[in-house]
JSON list of C-alpha atoms in Angstrom, two decimals:
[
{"chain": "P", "resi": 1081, "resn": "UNK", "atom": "CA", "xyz": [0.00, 0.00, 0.00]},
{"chain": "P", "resi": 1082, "resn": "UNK", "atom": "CA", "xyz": [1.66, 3.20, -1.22]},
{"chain": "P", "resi": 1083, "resn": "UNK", "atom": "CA", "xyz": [-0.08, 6.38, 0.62]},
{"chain": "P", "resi": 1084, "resn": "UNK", "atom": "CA", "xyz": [1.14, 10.07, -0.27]},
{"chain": "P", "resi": 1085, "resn": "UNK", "atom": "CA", "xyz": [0.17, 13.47, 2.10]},
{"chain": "P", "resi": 1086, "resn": "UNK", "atom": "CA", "xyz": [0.10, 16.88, 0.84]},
{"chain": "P", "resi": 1087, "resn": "UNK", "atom": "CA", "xyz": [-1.07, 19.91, 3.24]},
{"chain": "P", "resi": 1088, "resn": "UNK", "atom": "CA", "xyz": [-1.94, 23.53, 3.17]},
{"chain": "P", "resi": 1089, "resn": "UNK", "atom": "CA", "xyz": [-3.07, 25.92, 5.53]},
{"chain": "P", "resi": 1090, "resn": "UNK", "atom": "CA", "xyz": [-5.73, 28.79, 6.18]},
{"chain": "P", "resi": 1091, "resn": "UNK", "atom": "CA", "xyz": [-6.70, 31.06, 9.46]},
{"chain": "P", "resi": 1092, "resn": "UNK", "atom": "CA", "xyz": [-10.05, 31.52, 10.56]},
{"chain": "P", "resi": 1093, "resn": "UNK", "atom": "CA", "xyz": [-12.48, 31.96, 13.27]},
{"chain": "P", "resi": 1094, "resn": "UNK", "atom": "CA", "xyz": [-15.08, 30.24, 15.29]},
{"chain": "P", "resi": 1095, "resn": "UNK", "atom": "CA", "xyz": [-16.76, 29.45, 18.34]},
{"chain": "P", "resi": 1096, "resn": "UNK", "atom": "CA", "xyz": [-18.45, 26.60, 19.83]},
{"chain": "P", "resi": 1097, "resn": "UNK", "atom": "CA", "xyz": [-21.92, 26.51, 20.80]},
{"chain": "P", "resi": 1098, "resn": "UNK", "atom": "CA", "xyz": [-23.30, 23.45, 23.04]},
{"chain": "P", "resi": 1099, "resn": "UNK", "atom": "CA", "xyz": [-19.73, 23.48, 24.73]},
{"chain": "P", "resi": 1100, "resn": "UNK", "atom": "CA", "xyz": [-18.58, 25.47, 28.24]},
{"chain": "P", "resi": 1101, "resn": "UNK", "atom": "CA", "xyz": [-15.10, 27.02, 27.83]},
{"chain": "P", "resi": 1102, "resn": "UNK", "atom": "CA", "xyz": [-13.47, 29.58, 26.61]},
{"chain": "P", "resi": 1103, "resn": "UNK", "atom": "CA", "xyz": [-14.13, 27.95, 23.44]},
{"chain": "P", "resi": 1104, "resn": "UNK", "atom": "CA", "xyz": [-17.30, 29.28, 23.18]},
{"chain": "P", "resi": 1105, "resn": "UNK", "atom": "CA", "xyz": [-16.31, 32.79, 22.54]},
{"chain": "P", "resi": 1106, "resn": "UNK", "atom": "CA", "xyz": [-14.87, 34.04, 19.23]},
{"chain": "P", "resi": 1107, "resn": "UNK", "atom": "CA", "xyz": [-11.42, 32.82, 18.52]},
{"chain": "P", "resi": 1108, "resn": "UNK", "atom": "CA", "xyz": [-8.73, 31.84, 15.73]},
{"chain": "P", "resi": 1109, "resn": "UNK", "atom": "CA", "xyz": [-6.64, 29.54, 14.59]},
{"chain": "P", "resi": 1110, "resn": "UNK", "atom": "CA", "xyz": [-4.19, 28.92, 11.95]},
{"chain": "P", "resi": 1111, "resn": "UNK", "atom": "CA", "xyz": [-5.32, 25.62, 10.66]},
{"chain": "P", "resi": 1112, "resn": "UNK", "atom": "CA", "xyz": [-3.02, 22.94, 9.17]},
{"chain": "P", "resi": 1113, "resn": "UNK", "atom": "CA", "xyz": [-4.58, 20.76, 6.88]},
{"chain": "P", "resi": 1114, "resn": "UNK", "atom": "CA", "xyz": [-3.10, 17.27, 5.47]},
{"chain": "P", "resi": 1115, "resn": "UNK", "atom": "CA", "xyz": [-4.66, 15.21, 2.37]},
{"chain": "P", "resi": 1116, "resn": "UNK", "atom": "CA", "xyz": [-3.85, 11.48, 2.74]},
{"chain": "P", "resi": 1117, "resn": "UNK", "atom": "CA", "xyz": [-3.81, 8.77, -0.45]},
{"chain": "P", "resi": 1118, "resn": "UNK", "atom": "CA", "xyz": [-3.28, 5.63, -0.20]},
{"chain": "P", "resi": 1119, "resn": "UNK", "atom": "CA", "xyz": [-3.28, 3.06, -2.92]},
{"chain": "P", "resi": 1120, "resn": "UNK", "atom": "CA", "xyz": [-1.70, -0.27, -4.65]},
{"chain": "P", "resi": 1121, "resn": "UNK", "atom": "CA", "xyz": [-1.71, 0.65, -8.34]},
{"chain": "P", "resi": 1122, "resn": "UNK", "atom": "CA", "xyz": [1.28, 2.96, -10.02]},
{"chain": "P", "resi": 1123, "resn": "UNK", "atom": "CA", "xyz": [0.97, 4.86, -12.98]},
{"chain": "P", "resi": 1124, "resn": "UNK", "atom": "CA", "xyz": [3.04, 4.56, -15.88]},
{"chain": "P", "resi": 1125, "resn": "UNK", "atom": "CA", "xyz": [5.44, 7.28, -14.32]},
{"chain": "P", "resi": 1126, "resn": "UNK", "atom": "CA", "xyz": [5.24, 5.21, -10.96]},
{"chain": "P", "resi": 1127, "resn": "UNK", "atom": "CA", "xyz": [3.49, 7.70, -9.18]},
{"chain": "P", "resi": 1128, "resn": "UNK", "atom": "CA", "xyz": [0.27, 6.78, -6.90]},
{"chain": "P", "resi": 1129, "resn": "UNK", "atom": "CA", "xyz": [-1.38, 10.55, -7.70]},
{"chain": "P", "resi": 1130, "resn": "UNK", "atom": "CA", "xyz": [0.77, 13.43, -9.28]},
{"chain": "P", "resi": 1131, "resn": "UNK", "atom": "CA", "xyz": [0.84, 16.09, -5.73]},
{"chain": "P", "resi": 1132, "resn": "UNK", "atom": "CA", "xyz": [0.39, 18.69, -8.03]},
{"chain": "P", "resi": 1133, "resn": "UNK", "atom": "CA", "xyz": [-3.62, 18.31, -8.32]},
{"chain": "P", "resi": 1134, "resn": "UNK", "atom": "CA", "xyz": [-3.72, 17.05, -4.93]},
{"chain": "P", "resi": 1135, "resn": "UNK", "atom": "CA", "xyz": [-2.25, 20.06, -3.60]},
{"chain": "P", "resi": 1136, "resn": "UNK", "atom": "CA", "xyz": [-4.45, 22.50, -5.97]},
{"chain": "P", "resi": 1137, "resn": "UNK", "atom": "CA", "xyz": [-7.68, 20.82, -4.75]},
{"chain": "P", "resi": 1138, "resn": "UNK", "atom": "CA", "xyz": [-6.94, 21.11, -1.17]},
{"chain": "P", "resi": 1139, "resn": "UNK", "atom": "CA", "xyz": [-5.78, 24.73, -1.38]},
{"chain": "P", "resi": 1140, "resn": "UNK", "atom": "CA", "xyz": [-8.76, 25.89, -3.19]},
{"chain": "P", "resi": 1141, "resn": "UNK", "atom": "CA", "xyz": [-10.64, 24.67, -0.49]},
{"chain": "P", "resi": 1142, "resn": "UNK", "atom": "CA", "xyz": [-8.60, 25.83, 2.20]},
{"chain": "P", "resi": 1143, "resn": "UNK", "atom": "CA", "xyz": [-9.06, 29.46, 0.18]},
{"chain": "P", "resi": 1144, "resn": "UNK", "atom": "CA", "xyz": [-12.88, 28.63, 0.98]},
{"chain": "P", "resi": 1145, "resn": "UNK", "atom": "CA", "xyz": [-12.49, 28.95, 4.45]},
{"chain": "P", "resi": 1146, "resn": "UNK", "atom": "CA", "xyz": [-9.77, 31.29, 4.95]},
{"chain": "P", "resi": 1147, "resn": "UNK", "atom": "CA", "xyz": [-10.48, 34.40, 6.83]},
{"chain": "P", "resi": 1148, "resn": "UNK", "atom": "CA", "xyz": [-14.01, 33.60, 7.26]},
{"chain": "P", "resi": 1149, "resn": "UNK", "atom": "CA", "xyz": [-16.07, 32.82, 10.56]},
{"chain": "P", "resi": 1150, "resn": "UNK", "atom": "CA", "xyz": [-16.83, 29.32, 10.23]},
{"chain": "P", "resi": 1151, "resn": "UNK", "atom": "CA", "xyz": [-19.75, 29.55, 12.14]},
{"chain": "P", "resi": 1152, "resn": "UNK", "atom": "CA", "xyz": [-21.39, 31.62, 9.41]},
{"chain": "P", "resi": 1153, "resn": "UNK", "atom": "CA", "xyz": [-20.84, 28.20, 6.63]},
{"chain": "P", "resi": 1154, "resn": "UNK", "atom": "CA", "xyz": [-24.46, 26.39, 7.06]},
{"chain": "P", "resi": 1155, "resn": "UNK", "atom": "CA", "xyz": [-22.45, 22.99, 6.80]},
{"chain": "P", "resi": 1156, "resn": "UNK", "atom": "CA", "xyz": [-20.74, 23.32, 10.19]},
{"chain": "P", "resi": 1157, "resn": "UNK", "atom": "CA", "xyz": [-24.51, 23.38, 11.91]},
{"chain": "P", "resi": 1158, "resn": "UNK", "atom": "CA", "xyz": [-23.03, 26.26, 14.03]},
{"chain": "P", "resi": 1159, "resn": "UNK", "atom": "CA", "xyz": [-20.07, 24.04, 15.50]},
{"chain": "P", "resi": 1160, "resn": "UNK", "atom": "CA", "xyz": [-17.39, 24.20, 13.30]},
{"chain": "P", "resi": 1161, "resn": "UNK", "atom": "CA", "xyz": [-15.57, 21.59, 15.48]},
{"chain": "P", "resi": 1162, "resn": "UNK", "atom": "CA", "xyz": [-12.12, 20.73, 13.86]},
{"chain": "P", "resi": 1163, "resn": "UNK", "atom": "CA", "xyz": [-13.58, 17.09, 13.02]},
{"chain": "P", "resi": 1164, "resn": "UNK", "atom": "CA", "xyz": [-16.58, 18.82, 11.19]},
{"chain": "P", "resi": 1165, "resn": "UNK", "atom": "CA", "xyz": [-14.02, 20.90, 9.09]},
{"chain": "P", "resi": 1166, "resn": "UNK", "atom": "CA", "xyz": [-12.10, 17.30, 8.26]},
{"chain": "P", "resi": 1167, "resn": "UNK", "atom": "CA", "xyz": [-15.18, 16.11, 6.92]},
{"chain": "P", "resi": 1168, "resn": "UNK", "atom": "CA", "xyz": [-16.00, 19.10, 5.39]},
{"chain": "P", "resi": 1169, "resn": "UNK", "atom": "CA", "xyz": [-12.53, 19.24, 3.50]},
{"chain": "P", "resi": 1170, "resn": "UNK", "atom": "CA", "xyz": [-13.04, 15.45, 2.70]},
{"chain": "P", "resi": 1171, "resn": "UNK", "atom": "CA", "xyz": [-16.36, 15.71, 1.28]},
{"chain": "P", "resi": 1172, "resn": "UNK", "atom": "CA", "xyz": [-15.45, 18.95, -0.96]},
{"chain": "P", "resi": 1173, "resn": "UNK", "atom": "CA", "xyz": [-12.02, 17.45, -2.11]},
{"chain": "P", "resi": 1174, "resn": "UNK", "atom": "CA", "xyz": [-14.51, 14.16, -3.39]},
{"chain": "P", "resi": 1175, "resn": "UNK", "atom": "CA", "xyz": [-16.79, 16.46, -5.31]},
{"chain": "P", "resi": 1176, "resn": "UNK", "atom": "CA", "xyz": [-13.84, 18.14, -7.11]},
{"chain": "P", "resi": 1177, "resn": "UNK", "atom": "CA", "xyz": [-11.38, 14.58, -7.71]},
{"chain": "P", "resi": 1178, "resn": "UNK", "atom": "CA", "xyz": [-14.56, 11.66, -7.65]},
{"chain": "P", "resi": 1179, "resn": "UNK", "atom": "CA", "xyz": [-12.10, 9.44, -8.81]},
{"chain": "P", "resi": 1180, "resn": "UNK", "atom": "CA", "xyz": [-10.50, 9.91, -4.96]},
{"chain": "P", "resi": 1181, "resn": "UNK", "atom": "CA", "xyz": [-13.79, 8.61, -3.55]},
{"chain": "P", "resi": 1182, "resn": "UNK", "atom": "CA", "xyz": [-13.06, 5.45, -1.93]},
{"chain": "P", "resi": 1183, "resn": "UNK", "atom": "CA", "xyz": [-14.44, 2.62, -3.95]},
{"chain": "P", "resi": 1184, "resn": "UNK", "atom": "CA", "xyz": [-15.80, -0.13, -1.03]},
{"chain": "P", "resi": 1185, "resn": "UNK", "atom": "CA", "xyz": [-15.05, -3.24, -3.68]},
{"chain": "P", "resi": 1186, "resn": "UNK", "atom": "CA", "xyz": [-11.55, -2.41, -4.18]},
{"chain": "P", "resi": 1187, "resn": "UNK", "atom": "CA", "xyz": [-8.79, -0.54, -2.39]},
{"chain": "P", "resi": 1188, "resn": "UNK", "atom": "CA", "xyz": [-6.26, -0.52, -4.94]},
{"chain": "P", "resi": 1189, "resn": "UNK", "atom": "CA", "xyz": [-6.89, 2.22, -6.59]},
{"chain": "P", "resi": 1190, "resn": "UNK", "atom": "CA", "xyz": [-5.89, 5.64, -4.95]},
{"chain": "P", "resi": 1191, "resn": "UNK", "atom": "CA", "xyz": [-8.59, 6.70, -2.64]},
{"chain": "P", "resi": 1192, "resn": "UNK", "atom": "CA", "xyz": [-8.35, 9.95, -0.36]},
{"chain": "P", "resi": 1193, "resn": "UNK", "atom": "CA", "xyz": [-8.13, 8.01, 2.77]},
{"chain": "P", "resi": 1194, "resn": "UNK", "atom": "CA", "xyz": [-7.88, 10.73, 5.34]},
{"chain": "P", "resi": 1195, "resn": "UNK", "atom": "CA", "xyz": [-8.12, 14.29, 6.51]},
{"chain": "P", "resi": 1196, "resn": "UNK", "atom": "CA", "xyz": [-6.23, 15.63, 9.10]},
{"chain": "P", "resi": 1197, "resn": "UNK", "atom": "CA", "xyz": [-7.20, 19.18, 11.05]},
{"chain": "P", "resi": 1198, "resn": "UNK", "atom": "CA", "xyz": [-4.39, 20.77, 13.39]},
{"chain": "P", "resi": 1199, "resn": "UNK", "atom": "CA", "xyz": [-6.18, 23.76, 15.48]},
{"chain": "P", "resi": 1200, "resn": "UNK", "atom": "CA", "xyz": [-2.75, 23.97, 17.12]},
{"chain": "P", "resi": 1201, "resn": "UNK", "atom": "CA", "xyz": [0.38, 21.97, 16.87]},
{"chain": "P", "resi": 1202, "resn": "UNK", "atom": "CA", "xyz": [-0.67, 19.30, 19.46]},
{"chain": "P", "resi": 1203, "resn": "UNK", "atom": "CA", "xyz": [-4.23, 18.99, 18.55]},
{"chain": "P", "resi": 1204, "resn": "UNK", "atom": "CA", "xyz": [-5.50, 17.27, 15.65]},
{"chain": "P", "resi": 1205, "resn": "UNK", "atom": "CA", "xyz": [-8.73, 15.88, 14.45]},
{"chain": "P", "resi": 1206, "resn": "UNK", "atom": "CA", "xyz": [-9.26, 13.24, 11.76]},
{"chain": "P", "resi": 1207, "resn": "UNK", "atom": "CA", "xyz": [-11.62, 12.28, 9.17]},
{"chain": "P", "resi": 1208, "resn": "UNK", "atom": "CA", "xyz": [-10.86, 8.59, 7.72]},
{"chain": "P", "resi": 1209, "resn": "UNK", "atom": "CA", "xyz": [-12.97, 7.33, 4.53]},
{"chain": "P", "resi": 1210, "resn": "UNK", "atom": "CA", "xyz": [-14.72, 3.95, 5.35]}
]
């Protein structure tokens, strides 16, 4: 199983309703976003997925979200939790690349397999395709 990772980044802010904390006032972060493939097939150039598109796809929607209030996007239901924004990422990066969907009768061929979100350097969410 070959599996590649690209990342990009944007700042934004949010706050957290249904949660007691000083996350529940407006704050930022600089988010840190990683794109993982994974996959058994090659192409001709022995390459699982050329980074280049990879890394276009998952800027342009990083550039969605960047220097917005996430609370204002409908999708986040008002709780733009880091693990919301994974699957947010993961579900906008399958609409551009379909191909990346994960195909449940085969793994082989390259499938976005995960989304990572940092808020910070020690705290991470994840989004995994099953």
């Amino acid at each position: 199983m070959f599996e590649v990772r690209v990342e990009a980044s944007f700042s934004a802010a949010h706050f957290l309703r249904d949660y007691h904390g000083k996350c529940e006032n407006l704050h930022g972060h600089n988010y840190k976003v990683y794109a993982h493939v994974r996959g058994e097939v090659l192409d001709k150039g022995g390459m699982l997925l050329d980074f280049t598109v990879l890394k276009k796809t998952l800027r342009d929607v990083c550039k969605e979200l960047d220097h917005t209030n996430l609370n204002d996007k409908a999708e986040f239901l008002q709780n733009p939790s880091a693990e919301r924004i994974a699957l947010y990422v993961y579900r906008r990066i399958t609409e551009s690349l379909p191909e990346l969907k994960k195909n449940t009768t085969s793994t082989k061929e390259a499938y976005l397999y995960a989304i990572d979100v940092f808020e910070t350097d020690t705290s991470r969410a994840r989004y995994i395709a099953e």
